[in-house]
PDB file of C-alpha atoms in Angstrom:
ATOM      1  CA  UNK A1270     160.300  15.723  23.786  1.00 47.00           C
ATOM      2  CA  UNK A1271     159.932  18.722  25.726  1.00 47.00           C
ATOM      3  CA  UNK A1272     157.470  21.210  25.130  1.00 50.00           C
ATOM      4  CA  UNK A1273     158.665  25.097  24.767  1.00 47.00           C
ATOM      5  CA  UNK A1274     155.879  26.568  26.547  1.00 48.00           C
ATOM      6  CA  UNK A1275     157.201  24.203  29.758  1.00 50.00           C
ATOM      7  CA  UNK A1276     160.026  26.486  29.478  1.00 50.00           C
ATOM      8  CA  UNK A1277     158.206  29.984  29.923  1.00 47.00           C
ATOM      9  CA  UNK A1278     158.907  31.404  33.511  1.00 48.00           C
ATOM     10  CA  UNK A1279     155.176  31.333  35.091  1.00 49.00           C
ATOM     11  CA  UNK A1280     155.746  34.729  36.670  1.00 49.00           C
ATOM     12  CA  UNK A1281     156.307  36.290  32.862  1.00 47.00           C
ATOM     13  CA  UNK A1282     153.491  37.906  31.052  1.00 46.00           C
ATOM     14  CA  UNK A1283     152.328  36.242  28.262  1.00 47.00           C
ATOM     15  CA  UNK A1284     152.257  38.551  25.270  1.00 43.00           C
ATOM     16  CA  UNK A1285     150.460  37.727  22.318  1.00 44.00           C
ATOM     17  CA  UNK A1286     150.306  39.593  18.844  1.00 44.00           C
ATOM     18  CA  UNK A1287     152.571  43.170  18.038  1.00 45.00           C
ATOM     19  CA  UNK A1288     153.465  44.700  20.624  1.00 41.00           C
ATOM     20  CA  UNK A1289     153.083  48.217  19.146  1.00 41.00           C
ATOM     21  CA  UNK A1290     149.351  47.459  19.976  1.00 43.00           C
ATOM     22  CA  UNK A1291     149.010  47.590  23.137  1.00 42.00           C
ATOM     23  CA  UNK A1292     147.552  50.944  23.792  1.00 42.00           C
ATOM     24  CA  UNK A1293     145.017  51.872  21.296  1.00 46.00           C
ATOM     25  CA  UNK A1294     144.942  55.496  19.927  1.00 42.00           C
ATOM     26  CA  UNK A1295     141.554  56.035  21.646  1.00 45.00           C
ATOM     27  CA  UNK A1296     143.989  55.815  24.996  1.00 46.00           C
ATOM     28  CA  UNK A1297     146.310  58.454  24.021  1.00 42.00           C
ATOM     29  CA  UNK A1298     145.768  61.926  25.225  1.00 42.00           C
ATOM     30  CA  UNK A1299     147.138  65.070  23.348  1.00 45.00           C
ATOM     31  CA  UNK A1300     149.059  67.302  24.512  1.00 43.00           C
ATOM     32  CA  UNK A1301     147.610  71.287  24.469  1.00 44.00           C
ATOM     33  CA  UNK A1302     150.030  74.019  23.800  1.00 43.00           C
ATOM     34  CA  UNK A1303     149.593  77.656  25.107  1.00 44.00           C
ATOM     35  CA  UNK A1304     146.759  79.467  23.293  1.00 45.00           C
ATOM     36  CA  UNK A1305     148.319  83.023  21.493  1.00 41.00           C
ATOM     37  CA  UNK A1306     146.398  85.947  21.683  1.00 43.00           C
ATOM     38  CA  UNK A1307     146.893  88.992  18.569  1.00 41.00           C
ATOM     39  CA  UNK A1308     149.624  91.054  19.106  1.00 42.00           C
ATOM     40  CA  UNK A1309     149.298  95.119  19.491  1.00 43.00           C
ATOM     41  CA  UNK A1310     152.627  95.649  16.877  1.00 47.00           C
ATOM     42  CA  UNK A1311     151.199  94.150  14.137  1.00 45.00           C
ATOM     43  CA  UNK A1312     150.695  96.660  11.229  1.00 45.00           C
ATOM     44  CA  UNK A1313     152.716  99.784  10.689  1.00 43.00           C
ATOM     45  CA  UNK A1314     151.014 103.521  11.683  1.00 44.00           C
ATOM     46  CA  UNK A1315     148.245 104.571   9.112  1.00 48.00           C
ATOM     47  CA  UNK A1316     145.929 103.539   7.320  1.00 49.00           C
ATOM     48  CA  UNK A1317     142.045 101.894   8.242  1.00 49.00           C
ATOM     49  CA  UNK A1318     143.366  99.478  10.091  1.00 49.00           C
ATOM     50  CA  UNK A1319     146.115 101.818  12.572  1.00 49.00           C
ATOM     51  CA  UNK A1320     143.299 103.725  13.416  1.00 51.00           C
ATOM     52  CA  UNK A1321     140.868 101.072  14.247  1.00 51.00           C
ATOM     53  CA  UNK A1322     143.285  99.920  17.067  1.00 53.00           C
ATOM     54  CA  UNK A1323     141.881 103.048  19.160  1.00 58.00           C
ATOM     55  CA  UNK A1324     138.223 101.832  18.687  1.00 62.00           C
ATOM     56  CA  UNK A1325     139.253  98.220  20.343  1.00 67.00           C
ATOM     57  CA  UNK A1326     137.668  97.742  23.718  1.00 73.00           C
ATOM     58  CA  UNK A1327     139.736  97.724  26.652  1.00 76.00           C
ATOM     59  CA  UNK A1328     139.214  93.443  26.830  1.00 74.00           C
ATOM     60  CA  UNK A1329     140.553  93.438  23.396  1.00 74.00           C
ATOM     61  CA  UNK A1330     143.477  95.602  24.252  1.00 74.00           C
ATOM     62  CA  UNK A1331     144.542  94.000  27.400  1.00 75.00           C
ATOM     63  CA  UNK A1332     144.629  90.435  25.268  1.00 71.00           C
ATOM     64  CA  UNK A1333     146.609  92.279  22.838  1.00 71.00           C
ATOM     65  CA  UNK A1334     149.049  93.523  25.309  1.00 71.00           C
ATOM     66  CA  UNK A1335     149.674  90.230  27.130  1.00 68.00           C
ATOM     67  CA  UNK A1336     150.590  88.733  23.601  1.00 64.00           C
ATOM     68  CA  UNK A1337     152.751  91.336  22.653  1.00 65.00           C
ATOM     69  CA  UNK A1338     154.784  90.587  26.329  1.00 63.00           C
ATOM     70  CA  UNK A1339     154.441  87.150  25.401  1.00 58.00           C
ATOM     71  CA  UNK A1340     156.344  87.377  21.987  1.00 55.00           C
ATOM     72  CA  UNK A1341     158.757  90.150  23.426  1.00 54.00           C
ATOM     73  CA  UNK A1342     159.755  86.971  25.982  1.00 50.00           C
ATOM     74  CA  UNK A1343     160.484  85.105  22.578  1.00 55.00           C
ATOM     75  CA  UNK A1344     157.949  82.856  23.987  1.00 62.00           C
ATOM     76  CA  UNK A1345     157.041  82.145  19.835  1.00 64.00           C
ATOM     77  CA  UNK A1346     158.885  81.455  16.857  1.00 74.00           C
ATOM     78  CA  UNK A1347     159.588  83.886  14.334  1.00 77.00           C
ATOM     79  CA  UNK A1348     156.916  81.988  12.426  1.00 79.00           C
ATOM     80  CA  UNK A1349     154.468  82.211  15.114  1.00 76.00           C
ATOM     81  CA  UNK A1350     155.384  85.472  15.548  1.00 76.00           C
ATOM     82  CA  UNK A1351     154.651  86.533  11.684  1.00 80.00           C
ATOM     83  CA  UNK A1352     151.571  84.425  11.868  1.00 83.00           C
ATOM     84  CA  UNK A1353     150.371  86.614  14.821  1.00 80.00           C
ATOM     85  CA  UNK A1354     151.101  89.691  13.465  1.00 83.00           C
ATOM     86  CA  UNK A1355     149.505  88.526  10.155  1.00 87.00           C
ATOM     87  CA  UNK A1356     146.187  87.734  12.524  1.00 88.00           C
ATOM     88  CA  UNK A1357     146.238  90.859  14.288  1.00 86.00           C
ATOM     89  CA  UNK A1358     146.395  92.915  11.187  1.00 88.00           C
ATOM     90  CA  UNK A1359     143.388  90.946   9.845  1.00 89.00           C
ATOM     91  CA  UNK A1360     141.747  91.830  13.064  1.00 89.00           C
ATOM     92  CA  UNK A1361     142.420  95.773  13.020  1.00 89.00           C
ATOM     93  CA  UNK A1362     141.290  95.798   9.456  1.00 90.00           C
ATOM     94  CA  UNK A1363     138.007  94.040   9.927  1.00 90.00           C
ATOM     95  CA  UNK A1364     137.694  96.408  12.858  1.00 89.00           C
ATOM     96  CA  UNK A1365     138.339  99.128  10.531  1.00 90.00           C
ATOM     97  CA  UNK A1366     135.590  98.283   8.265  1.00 92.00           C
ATOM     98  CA  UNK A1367     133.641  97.450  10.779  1.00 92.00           C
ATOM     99  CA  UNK A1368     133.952 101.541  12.197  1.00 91.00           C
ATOM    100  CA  UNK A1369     133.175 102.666   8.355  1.00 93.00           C
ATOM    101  CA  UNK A1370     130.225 100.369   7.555  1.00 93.00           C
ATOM    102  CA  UNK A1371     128.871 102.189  11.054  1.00 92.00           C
ATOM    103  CA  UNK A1372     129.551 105.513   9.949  1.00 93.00           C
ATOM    104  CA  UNK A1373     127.875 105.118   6.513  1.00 93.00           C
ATOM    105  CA  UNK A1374     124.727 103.772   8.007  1.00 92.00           C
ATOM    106  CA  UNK A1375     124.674 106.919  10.068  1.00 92.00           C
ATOM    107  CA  UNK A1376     125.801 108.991   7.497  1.00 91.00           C
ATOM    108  CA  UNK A1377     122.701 106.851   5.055  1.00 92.00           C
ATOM    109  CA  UNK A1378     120.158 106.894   7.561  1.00 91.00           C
ATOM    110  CA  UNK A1379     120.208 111.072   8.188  1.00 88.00           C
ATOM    111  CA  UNK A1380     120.677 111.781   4.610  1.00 87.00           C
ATOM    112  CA  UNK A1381     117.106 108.922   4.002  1.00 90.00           C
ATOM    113  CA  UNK A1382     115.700 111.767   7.266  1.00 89.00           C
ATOM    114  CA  UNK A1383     116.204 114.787   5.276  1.00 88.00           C
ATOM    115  CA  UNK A1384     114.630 113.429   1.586  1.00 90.00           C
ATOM    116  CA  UNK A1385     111.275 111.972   4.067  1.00 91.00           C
ATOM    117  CA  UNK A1386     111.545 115.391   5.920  1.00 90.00           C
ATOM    118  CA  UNK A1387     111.702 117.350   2.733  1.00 92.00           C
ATOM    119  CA  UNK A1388     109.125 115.266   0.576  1.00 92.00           C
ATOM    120  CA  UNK A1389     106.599 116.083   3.246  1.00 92.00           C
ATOM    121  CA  UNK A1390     107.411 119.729   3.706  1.00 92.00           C
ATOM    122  CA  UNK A1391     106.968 119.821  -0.038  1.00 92.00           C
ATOM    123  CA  UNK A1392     103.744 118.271  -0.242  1.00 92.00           C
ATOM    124  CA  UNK A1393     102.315 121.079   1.733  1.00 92.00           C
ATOM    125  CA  UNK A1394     103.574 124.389   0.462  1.00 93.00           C
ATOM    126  CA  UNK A1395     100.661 124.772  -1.107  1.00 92.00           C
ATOM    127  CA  UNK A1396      98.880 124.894   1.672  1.00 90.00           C
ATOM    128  CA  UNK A1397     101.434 127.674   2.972  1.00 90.00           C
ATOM    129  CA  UNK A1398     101.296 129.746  -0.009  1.00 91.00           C
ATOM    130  CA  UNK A1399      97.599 129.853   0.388  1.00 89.00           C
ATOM    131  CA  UNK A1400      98.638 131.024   4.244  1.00 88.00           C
ATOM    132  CA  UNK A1401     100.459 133.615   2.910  1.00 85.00           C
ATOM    133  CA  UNK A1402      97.812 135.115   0.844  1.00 86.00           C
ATOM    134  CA  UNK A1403      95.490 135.051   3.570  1.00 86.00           C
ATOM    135  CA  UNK A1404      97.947 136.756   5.257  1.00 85.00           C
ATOM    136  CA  UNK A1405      98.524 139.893   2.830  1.00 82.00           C
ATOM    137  CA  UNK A1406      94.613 139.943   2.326  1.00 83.00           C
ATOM    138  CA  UNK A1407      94.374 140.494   6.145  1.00 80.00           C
ATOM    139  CA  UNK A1408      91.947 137.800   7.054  1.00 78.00           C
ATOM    140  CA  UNK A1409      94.675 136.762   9.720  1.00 78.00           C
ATOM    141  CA  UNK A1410      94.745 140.077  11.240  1.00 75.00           C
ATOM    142  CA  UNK A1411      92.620 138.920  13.927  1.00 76.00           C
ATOM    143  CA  UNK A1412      90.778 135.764  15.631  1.00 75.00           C
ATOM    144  CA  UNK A1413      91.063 132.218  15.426  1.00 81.00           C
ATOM    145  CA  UNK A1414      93.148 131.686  11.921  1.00 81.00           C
ATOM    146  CA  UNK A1415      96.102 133.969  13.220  1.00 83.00           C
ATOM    147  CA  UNK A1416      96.542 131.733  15.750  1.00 86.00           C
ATOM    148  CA  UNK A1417      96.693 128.909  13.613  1.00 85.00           C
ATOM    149  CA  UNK A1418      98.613 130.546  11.425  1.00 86.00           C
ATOM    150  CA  UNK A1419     101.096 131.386  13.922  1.00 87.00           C
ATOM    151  CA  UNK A1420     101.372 127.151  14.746  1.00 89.00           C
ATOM    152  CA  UNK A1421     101.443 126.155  11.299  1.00 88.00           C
ATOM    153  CA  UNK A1422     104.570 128.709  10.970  1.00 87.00           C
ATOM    154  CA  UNK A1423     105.793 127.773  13.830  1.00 88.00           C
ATOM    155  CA  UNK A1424     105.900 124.112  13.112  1.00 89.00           C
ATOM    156  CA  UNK A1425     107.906 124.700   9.661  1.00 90.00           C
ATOM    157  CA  UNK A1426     110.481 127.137  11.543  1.00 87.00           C
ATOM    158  CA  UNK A1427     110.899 123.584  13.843  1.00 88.00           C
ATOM    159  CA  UNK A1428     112.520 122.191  10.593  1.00 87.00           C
ATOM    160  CA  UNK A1429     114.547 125.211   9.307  1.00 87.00           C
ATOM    161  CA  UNK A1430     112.166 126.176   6.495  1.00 92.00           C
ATOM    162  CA  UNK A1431     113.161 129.149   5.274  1.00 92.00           C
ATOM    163  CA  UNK A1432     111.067 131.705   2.884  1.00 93.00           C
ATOM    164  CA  UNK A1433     113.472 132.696  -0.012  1.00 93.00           C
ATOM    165  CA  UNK A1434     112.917 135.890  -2.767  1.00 92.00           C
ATOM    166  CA  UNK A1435     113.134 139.092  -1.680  1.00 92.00           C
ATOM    167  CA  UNK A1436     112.160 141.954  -4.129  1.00 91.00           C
ATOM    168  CA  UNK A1437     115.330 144.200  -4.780  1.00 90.00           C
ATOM    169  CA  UNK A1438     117.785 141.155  -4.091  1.00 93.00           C
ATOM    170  CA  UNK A1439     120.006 140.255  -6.855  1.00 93.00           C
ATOM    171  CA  UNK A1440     118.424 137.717  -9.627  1.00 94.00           C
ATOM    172  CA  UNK A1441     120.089 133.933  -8.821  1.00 94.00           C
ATOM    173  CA  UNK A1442     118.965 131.196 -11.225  1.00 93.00           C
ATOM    174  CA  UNK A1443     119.562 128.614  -7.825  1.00 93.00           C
ATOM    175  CA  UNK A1444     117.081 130.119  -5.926  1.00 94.00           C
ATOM    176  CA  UNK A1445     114.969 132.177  -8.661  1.00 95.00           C
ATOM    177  CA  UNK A1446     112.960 131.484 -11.444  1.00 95.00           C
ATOM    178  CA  UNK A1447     112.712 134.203 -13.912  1.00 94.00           C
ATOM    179  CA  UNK A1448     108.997 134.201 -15.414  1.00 94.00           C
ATOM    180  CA  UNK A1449     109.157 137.551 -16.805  1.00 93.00           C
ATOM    181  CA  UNK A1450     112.088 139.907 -18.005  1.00 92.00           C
ATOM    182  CA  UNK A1451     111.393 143.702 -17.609  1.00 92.00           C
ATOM    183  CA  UNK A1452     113.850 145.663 -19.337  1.00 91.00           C
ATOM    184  CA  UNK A1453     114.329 148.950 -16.534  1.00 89.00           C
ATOM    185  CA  UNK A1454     116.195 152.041 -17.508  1.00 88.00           C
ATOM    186  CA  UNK A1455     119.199 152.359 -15.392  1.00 83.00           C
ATOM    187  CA  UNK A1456     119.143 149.313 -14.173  1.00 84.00           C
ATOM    188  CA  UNK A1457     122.674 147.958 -14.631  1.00 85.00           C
ATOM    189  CA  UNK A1458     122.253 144.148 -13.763  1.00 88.00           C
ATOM    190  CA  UNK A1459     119.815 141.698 -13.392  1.00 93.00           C
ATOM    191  CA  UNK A1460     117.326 142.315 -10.013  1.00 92.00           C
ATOM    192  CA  UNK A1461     114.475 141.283  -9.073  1.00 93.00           C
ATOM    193  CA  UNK A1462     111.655 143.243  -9.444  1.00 93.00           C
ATOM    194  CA  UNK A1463     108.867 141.551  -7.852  1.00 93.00           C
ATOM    195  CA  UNK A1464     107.798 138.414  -6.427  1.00 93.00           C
ATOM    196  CA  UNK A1465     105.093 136.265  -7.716  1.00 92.00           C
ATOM    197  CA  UNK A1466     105.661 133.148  -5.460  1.00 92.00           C
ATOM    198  CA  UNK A1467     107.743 132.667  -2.693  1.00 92.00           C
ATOM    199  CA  UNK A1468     110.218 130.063  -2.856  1.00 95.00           C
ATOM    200  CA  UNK A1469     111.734 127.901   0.315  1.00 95.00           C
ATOM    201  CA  UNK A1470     114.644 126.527   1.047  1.00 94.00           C
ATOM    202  CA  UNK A1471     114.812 123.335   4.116  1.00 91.00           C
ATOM    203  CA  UNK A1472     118.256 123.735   5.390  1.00 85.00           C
ATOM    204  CA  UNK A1473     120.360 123.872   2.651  1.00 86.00           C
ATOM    205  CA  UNK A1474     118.343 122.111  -0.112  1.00 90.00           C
ATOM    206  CA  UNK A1475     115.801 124.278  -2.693  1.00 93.00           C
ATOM    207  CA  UNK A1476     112.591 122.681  -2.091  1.00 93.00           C
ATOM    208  CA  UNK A1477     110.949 125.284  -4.587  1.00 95.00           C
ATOM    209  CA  UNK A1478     112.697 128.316  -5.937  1.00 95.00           C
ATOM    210  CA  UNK A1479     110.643 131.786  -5.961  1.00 95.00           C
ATOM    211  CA  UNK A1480     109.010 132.759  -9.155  1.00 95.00           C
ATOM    212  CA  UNK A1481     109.860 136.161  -9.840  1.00 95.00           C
ATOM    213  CA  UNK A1482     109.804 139.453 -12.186  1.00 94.00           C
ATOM    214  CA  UNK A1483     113.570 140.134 -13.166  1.00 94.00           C
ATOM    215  CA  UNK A1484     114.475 143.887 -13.866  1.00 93.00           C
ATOM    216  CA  UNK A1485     117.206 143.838 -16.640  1.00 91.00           C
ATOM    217  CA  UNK A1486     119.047 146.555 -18.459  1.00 89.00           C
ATOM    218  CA  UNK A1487     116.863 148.712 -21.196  1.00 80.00           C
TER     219      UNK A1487
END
């Protein structure tokens, strides 16, 4: 009996097994398709994340613009395309809050300035008002302590301290303090009369408001 290998032509491979297996997935290489960049028409005009799209840099932009060639080449799909557009409006946005977050730590960090600024200042009035005594006593008429004087001034005026209560100026309750009432004849509103303690004002915030005598109506 013959055997049917005898009848295999010698020059034929032998093939043994599926032959679905012979190249292993490790062998196969993938394909890459072309990377897309975000698109510059994503979102409509307004709103946080329109106007972070002028705060891009110009890297940003460029990629943007070569996209937005790209898809006007119907390059994409209309699904790539609304997936782009849906990435690029997730990018302005973030870019938006991005912008804001900066502008409240700005915004946070002079606001924190000009409470340290003020607590200070505040801390020594005291000092000043005893300055300003000196001062109408005229023990800084001359020598040393006028020029001292003159410095310590001169350092407040550096911060916009500003001496507020003026005897004859009408009575405000945001920048006086009434501490006596003296009822005037002819006097047809509410003055005041004299000034016991100066008050000062940093800017635009009250540090201390001026203690005065308020000349009212008899």
């Amino acid at each position: 009996m013959t055997d049917p290998k005898d009848n295999v032509p010698e020059d034929e491979p032998q093939v043994e097994g599926d032959a679905t297996n012979a190249a292993e997935p490790e062998d196969l290489i993938e394909a890459e398709g072309p990377d897309v960049e975000v698109p510059t028409d994503g979102p409509a005009a307004g709103g946080p994340a329109a106007d972070a799209a002028n705060d891009l840099s110009p890297e940003d932009q460029a990629l943007l613009d070569d996209a937005a060639r790209g898809i006007a080449e119907d390059s994409l799909s209309a699904a790539d395309r609304d997936l782009v557009a849906e990435m690029r409006t997730d990018m302005l946005r973030a870019q938006a809050e991005l912008v804001n977050f900066r502008k409240r730590v700005e915004r946070d960090r002079e606001a924190n300035r000009e409470v340290a600024i003020a607590e200070v200042v505040r801390a020594l009035l005291p000092a000043l008002d005893d300055l300003t005594r000196a001062e109408a006593h005229g023990d800084l008429a001359e020598g040393p302590m006028q020029v001292i004087g003159q410095k310590i001034r001169g350092g407040f005026e550096k911060f916009k301290l500003v001496q507020i209560g003026e005897k004859g100026e009408a009575f405000d309750p945001n920048i006086h303090e009434a501490i006596v009432q003296l009822p005037t004849p002819g006097a047809t509103g509410q003055t005041v009369a004299d000034v016991v303690e100066p008050g000062y004002k940093l800017g635009e915030r009250v540090l201390r408001a001026a203690k005065v005598a308020v000349a009212v109506p008899a």
